[in-house]
CSV table of N, CA and C in Angstrom, one decimal:
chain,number,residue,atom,x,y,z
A,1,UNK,N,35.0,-3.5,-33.4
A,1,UNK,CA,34.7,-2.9,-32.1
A,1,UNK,C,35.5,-3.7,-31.1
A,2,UNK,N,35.4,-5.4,-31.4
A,2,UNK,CA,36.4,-5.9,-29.9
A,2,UNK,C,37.8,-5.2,-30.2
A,3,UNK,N,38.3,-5.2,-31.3
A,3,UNK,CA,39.6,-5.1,-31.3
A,3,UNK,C,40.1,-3.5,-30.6
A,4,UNK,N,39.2,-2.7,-30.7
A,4,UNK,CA,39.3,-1.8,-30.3
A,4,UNK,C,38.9,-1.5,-28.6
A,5,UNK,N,38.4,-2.5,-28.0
A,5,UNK,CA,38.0,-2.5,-26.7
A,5,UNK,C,39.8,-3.6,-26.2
A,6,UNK,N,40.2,-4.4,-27.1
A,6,UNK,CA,41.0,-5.4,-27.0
A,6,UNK,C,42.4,-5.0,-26.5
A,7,UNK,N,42.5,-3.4,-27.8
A,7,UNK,CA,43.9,-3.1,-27.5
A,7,UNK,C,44.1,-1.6,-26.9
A,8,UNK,N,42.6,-1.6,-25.9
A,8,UNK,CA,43.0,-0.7,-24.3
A,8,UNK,C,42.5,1.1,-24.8
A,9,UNK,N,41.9,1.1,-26.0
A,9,UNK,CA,41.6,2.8,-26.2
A,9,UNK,C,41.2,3.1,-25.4
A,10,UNK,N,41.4,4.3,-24.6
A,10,UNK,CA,40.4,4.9,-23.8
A,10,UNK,C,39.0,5.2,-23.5
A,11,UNK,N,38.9,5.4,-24.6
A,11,UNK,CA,37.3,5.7,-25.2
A,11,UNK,C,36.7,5.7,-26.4
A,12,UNK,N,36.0,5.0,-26.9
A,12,UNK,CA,35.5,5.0,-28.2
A,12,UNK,C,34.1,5.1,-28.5
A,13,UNK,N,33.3,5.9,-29.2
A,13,UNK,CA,32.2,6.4,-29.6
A,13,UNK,C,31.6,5.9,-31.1
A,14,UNK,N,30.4,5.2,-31.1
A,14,UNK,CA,30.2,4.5,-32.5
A,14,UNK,C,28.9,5.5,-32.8
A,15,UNK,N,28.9,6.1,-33.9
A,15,UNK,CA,27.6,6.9,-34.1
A,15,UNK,C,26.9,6.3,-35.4
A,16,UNK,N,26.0,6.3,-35.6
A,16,UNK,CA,25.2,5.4,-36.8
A,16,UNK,C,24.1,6.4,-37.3
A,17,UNK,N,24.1,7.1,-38.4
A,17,UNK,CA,23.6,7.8,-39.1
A,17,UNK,C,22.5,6.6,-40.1
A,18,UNK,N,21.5,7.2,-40.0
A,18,UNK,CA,20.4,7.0,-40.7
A,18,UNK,C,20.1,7.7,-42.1
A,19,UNK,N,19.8,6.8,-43.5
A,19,UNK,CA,20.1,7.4,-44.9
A,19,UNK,C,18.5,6.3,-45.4
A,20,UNK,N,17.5,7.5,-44.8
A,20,UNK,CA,16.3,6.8,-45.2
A,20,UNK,C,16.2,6.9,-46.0
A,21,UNK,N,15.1,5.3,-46.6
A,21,UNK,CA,14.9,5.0,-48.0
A,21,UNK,C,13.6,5.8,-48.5
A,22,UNK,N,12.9,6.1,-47.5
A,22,UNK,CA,12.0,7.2,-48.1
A,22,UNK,C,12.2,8.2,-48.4
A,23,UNK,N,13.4,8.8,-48.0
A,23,UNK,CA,13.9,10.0,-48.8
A,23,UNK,C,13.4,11.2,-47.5
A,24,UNK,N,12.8,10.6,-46.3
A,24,UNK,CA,12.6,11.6,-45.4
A,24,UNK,C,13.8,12.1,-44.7
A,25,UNK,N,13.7,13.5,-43.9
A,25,UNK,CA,15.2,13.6,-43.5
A,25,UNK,C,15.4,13.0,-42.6
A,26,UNK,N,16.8,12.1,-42.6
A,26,UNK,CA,16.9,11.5,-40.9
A,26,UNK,C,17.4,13.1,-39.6
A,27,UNK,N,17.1,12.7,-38.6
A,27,UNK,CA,17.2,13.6,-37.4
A,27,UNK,C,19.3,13.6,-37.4
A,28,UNK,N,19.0,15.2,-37.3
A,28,UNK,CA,20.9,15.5,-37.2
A,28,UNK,C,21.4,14.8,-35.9
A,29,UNK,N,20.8,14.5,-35.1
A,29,UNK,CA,21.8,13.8,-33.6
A,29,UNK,C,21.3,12.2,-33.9
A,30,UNK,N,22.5,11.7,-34.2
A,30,UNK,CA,22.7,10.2,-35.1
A,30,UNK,C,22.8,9.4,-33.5
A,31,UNK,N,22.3,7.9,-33.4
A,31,UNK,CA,22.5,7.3,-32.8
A,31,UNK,C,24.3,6.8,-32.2
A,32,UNK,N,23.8,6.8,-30.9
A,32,UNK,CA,25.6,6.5,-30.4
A,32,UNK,C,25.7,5.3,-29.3
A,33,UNK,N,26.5,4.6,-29.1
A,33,UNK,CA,27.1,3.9,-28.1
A,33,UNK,C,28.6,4.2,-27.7
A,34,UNK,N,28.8,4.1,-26.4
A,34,UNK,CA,30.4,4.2,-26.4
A,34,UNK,C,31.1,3.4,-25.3
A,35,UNK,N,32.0,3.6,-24.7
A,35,UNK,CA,32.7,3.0,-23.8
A,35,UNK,C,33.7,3.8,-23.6
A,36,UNK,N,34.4,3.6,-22.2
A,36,UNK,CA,35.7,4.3,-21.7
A,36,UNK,C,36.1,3.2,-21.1
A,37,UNK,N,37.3,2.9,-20.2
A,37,UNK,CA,38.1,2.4,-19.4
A,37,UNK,C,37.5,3.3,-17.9
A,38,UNK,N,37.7,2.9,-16.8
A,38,UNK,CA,37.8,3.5,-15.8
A,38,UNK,C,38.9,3.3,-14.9
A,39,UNK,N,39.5,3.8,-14.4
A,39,UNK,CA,40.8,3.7,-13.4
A,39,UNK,C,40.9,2.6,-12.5
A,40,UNK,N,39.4,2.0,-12.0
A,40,UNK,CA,39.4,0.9,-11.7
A,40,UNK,C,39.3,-0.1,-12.4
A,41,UNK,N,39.6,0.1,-13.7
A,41,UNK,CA,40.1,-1.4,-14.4
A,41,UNK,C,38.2,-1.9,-15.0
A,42,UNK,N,37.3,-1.0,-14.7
A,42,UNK,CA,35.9,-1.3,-14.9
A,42,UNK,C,35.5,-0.6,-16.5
A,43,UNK,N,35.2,-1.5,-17.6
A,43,UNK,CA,34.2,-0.3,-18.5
A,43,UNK,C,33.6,0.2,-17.8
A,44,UNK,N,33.1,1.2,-18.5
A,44,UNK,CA,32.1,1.9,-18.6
A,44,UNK,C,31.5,2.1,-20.5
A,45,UNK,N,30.2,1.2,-20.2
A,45,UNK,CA,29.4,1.4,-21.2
A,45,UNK,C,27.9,2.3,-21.4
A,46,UNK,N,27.8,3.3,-22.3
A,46,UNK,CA,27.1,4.2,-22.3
A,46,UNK,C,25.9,4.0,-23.5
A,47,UNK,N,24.6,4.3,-23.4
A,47,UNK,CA,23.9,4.5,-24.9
A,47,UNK,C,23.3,6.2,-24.7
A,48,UNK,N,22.9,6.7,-25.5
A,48,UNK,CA,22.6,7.6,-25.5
A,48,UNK,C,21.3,8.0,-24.6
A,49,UNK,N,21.4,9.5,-23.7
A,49,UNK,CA,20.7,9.7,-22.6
A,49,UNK,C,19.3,10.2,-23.4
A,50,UNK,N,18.1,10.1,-22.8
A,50,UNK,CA,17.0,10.4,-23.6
A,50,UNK,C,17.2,12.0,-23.7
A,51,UNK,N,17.3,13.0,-23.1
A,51,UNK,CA,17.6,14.1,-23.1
A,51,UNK,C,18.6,14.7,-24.6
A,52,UNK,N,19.4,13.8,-25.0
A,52,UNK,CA,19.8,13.6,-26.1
A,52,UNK,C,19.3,13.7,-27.4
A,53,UNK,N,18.3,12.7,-27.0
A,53,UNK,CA,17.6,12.3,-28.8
A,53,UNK,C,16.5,13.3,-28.7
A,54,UNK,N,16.1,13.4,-29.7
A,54,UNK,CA,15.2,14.3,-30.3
A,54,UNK,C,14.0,14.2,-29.9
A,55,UNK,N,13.8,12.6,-30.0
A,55,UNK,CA,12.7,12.4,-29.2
A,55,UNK,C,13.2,11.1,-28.0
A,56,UNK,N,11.9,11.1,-27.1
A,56,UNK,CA,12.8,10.2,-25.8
A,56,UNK,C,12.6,8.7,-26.2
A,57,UNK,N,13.3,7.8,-25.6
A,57,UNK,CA,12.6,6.9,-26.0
A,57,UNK,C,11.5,6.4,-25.5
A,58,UNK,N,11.1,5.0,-26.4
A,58,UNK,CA,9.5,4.4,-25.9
A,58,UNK,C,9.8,3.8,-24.9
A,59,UNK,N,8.5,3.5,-23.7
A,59,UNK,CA,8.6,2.5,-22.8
A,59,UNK,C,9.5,0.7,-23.4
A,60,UNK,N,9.0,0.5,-24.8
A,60,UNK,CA,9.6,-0.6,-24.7
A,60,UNK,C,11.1,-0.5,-25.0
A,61,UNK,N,11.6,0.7,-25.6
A,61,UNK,CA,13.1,0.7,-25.6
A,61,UNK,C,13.4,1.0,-24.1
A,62,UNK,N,12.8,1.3,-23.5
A,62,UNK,CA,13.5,1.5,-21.9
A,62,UNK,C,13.5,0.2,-21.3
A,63,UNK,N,12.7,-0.9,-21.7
A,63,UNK,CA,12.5,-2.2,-21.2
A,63,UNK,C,13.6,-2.9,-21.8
A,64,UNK,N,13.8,-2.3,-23.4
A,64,UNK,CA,15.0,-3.3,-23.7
A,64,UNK,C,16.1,-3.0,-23.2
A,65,UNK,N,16.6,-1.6,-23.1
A,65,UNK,CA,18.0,-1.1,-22.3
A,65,UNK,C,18.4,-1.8,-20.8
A,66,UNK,N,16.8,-1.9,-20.2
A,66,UNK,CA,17.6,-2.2,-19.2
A,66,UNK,C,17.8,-3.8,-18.9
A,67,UNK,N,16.9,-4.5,-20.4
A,67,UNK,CA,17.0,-5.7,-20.3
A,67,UNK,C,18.6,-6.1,-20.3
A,68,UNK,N,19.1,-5.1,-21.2
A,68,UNK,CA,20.9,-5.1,-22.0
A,68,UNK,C,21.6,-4.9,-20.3
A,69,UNK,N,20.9,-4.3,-19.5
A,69,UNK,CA,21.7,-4.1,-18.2
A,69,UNK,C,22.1,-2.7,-18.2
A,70,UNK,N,21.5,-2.0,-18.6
A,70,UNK,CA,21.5,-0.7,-19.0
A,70,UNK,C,20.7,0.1,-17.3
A,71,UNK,N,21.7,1.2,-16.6
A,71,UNK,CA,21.0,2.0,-15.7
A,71,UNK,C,19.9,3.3,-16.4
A,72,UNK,N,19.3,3.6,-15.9
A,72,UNK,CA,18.5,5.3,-16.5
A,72,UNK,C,19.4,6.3,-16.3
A,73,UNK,N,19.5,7.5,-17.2
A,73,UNK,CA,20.3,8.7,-16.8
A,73,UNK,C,20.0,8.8,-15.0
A,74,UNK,N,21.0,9.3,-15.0
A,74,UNK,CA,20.9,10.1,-13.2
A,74,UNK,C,21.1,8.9,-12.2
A,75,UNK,N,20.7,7.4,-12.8
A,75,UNK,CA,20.1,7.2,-11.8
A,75,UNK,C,21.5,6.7,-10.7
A,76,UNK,N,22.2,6.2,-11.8
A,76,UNK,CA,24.0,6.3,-11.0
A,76,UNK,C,24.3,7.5,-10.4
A,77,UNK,N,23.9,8.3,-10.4
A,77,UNK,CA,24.2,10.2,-9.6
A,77,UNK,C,24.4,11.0,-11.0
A,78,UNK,N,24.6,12.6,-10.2
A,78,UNK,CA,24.9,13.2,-11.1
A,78,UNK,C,25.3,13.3,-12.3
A,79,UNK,N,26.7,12.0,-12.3
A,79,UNK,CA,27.5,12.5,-13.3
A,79,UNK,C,26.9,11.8,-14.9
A,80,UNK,N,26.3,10.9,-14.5
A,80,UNK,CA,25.8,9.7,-15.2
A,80,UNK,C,24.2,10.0,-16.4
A,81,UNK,N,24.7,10.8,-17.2
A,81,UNK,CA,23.6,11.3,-17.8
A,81,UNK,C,23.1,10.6,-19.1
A,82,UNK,N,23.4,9.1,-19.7
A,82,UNK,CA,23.0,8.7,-20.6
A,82,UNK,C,23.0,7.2,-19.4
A,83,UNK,N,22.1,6.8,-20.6
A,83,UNK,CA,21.9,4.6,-19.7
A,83,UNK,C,23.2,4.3,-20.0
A,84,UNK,N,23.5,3.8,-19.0
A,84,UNK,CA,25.3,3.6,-18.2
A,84,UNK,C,25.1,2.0,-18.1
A,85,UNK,N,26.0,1.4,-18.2
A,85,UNK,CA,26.3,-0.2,-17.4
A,85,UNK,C,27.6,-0.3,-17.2
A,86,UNK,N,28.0,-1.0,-16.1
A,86,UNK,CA,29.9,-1.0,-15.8
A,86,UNK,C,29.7,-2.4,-15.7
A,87,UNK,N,31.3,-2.6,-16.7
A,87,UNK,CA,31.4,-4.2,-16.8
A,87,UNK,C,32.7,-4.2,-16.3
A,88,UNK,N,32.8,-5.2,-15.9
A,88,UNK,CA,33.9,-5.9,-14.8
A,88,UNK,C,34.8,-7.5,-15.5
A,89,UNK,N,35.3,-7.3,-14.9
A,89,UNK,CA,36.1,-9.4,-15.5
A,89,UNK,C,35.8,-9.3,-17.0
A,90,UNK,N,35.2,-10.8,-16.5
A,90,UNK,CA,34.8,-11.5,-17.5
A,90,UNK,C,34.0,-10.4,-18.6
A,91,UNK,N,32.8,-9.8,-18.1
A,91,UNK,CA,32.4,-8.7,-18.8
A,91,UNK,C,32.9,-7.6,-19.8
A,92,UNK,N,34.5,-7.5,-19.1
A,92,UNK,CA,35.3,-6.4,-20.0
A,92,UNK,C,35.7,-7.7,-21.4
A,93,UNK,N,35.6,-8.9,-21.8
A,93,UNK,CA,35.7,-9.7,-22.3
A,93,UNK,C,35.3,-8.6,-23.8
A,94,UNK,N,36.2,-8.5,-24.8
A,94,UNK,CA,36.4,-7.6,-26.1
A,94,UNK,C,35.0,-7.7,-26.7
A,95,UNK,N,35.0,-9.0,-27.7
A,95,UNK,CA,33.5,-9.5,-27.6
A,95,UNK,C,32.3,-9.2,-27.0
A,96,UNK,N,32.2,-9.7,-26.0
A,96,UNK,CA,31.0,-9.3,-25.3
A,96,UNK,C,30.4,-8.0,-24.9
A,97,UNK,N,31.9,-7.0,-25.3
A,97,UNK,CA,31.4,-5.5,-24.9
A,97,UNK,C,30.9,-5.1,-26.5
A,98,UNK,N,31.2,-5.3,-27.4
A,98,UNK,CA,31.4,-5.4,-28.6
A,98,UNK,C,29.8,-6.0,-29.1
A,99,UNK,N,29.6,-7.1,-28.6
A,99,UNK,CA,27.9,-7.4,-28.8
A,99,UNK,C,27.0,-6.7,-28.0
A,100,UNK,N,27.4,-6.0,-27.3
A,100,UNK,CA,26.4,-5.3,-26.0
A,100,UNK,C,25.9,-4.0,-27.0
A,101,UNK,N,27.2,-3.5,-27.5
A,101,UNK,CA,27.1,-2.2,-28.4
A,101,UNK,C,26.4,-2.3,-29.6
A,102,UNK,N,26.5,-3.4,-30.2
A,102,UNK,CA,25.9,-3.9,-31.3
A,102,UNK,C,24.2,-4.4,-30.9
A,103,UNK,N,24.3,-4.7,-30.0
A,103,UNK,CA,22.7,-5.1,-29.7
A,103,UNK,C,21.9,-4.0,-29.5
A,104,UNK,N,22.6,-3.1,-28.9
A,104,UNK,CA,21.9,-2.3,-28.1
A,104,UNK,C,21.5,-1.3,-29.5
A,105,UNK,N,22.5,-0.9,-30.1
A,105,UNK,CA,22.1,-0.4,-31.5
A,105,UNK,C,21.3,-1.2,-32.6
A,106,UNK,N,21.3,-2.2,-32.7
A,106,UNK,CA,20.2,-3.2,-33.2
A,106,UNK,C,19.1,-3.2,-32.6
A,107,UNK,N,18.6,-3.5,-31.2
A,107,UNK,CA,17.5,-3.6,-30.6
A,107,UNK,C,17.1,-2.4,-30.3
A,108,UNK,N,17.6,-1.7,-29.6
A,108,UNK,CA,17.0,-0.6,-29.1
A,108,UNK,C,16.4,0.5,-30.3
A,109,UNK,N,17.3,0.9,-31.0
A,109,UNK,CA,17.4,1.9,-31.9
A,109,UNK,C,17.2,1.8,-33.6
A,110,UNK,N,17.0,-0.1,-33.5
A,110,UNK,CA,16.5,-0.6,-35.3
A,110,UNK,C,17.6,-0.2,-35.9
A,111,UNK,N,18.7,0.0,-35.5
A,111,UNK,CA,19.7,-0.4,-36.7
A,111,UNK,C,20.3,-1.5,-37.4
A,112,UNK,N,20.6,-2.1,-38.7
A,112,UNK,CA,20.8,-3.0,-39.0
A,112,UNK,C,22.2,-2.7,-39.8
A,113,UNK,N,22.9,-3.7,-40.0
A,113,UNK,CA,24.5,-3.8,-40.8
A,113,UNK,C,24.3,-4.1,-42.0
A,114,UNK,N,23.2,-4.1,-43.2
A,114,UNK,CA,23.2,-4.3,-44.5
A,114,UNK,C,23.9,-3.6,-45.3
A,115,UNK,N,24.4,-3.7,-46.1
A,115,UNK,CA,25.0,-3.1,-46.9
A,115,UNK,C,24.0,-2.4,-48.1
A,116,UNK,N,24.7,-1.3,-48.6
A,116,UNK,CA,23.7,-0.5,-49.3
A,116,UNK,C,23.1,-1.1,-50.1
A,117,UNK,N,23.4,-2.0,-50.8
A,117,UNK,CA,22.9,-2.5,-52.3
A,117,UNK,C,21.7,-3.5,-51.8
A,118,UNK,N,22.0,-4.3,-50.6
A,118,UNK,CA,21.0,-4.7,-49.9
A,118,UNK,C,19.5,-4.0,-48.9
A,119,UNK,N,20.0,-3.0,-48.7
A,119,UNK,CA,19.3,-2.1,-47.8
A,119,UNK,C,18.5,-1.3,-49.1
A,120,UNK,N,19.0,-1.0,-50.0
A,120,UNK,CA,18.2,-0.8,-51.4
A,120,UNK,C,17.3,-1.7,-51.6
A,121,UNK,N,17.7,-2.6,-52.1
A,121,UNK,CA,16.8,-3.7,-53.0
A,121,UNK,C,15.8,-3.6,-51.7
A,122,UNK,N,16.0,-4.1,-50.3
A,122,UNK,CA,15.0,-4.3,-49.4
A,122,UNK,C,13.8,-3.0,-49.5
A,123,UNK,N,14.4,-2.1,-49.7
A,123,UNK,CA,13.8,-0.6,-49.3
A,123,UNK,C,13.9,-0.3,-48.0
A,124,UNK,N,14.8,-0.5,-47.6
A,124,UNK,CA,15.0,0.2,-45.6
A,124,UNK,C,16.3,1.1,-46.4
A,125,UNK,N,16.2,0.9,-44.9
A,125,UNK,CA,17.5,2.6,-45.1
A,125,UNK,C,18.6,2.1,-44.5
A,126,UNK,N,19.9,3.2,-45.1
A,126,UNK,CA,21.0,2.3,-45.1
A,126,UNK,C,21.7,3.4,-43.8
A,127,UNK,N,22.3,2.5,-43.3
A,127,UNK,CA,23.1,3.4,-41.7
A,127,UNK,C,24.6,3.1,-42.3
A,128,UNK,N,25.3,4.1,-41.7
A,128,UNK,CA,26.8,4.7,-42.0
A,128,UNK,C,27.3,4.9,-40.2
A,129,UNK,N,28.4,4.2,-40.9
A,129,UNK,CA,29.0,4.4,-39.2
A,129,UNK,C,29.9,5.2,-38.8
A,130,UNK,N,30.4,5.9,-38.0
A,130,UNK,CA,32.0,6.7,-37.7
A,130,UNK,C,32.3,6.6,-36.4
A,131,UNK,N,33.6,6.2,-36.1
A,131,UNK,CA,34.0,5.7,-34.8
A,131,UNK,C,35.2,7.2,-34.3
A,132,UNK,N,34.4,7.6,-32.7
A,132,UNK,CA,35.9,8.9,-32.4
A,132,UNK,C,36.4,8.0,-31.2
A,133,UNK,N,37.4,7.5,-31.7
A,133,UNK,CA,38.5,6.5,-30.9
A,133,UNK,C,40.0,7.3,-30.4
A,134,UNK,N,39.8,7.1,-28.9
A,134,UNK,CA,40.7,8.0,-28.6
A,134,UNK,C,42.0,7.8,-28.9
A,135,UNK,N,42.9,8.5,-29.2
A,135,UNK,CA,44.3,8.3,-29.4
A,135,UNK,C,45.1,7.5,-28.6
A,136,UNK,N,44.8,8.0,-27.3
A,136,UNK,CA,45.7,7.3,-25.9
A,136,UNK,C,45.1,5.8,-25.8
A,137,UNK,N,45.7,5.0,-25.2
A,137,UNK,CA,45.5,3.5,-24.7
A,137,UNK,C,46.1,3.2,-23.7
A,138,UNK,N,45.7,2.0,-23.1
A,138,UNK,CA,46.2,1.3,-21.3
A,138,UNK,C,46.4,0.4,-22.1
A,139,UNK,N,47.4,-0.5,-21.5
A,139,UNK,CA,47.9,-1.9,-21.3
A,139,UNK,C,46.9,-2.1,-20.4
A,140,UNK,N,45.7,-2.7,-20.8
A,140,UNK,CA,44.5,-3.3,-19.8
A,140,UNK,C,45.3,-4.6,-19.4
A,141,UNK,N,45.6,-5.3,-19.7
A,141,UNK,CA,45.9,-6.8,-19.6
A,141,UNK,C,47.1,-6.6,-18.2
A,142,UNK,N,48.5,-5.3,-18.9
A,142,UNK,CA,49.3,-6.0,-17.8
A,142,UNK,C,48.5,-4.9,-16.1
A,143,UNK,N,47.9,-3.9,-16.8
A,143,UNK,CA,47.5,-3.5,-15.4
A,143,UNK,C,46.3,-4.4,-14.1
A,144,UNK,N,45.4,-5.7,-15.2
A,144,UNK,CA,44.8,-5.9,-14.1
A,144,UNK,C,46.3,-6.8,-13.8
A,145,UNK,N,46.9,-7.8,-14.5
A,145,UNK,CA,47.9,-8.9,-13.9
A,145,UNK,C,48.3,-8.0,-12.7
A,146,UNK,N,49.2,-6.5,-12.6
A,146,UNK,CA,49.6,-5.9,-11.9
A,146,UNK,C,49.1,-5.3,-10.5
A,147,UNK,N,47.7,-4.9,-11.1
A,147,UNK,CA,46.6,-5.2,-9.5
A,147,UNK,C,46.3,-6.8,-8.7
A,148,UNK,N,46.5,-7.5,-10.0
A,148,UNK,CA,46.4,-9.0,-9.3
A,148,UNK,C,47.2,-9.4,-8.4
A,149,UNK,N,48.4,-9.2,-8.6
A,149,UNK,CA,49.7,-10.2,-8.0
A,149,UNK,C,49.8,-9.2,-7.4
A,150,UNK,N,49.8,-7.6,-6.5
A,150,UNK,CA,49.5,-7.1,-5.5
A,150,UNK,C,48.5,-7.4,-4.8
A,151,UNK,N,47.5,-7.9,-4.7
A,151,UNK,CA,46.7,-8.4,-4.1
A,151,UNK,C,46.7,-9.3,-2.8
């Protein structure tokens, strides 16, 4: 995921499908995080809006989102219809957007990175991931230098 926030894609979407171990069916709208670039050089990091999920989330997943720095749908205006956070500087740091997406999918949503043979033996369920990474990319790096030294 940093590498992918690293080398400027425009947008990328991580979905995580659930392969319960009880054999119950997991829900067809899979958990997601994403990110875009913005024109002002700001991520934009997204989790999925409650209106989304099947069901909404609990009070305490709303306490962890916003612990993550996470806004509520709408509450940025209109356009802003899932829990939003805009990272800046240091923030757009590959990593750290990278652990934000990872936590947030860990904490919020109980997903874990075990591998199947482990997620077997344990008896939890195993998550499968697919990334829609946009084709296009920014030279992030030389455009902030370029906003910089105009400055």
């Amino acid at each position: 995921m940093a590498g992918l926030v690293e080398r400027g894609h425009d947008f990328v979407t991580m979905l995580a499908s659930e392969r319960r171990a009880d054999g119950r069916t997991a829900p067809d709208n899979p958990q997601y995080v994403q990110f875009a670039w913005r024109d002002d050089l700001r991520l934009q990091v997204e989790a999925q809006g409650d209106h989304y999920r099947e069901e909404p989330y609990s009070e305490t997943q709303h306490r962890l989102l916003r612990n993550l720095g996470y806004s509520a749908p709408f509450e940025l205006g209109d356009d802003y219809c899932n829990w939003t956070v805009f990272r800046d500087a240091e923030g757009c740091e590959p990593r750290s957007v990278a652990t934000l997406m990872i936590e947030t999918l860990w904490l919020v949503h109980g997903v874990h990175f075990q591998s199947r043979e482990v997620s077997s033996r344990l008896g939890l369920s195993f998550w499968t991931f697919q990334f829609w990474v946009s084709p296009t990319k920014r030279d992030i790096r030389a455009e902030i230098e370029r906003r910089y030294r105009h400055a």
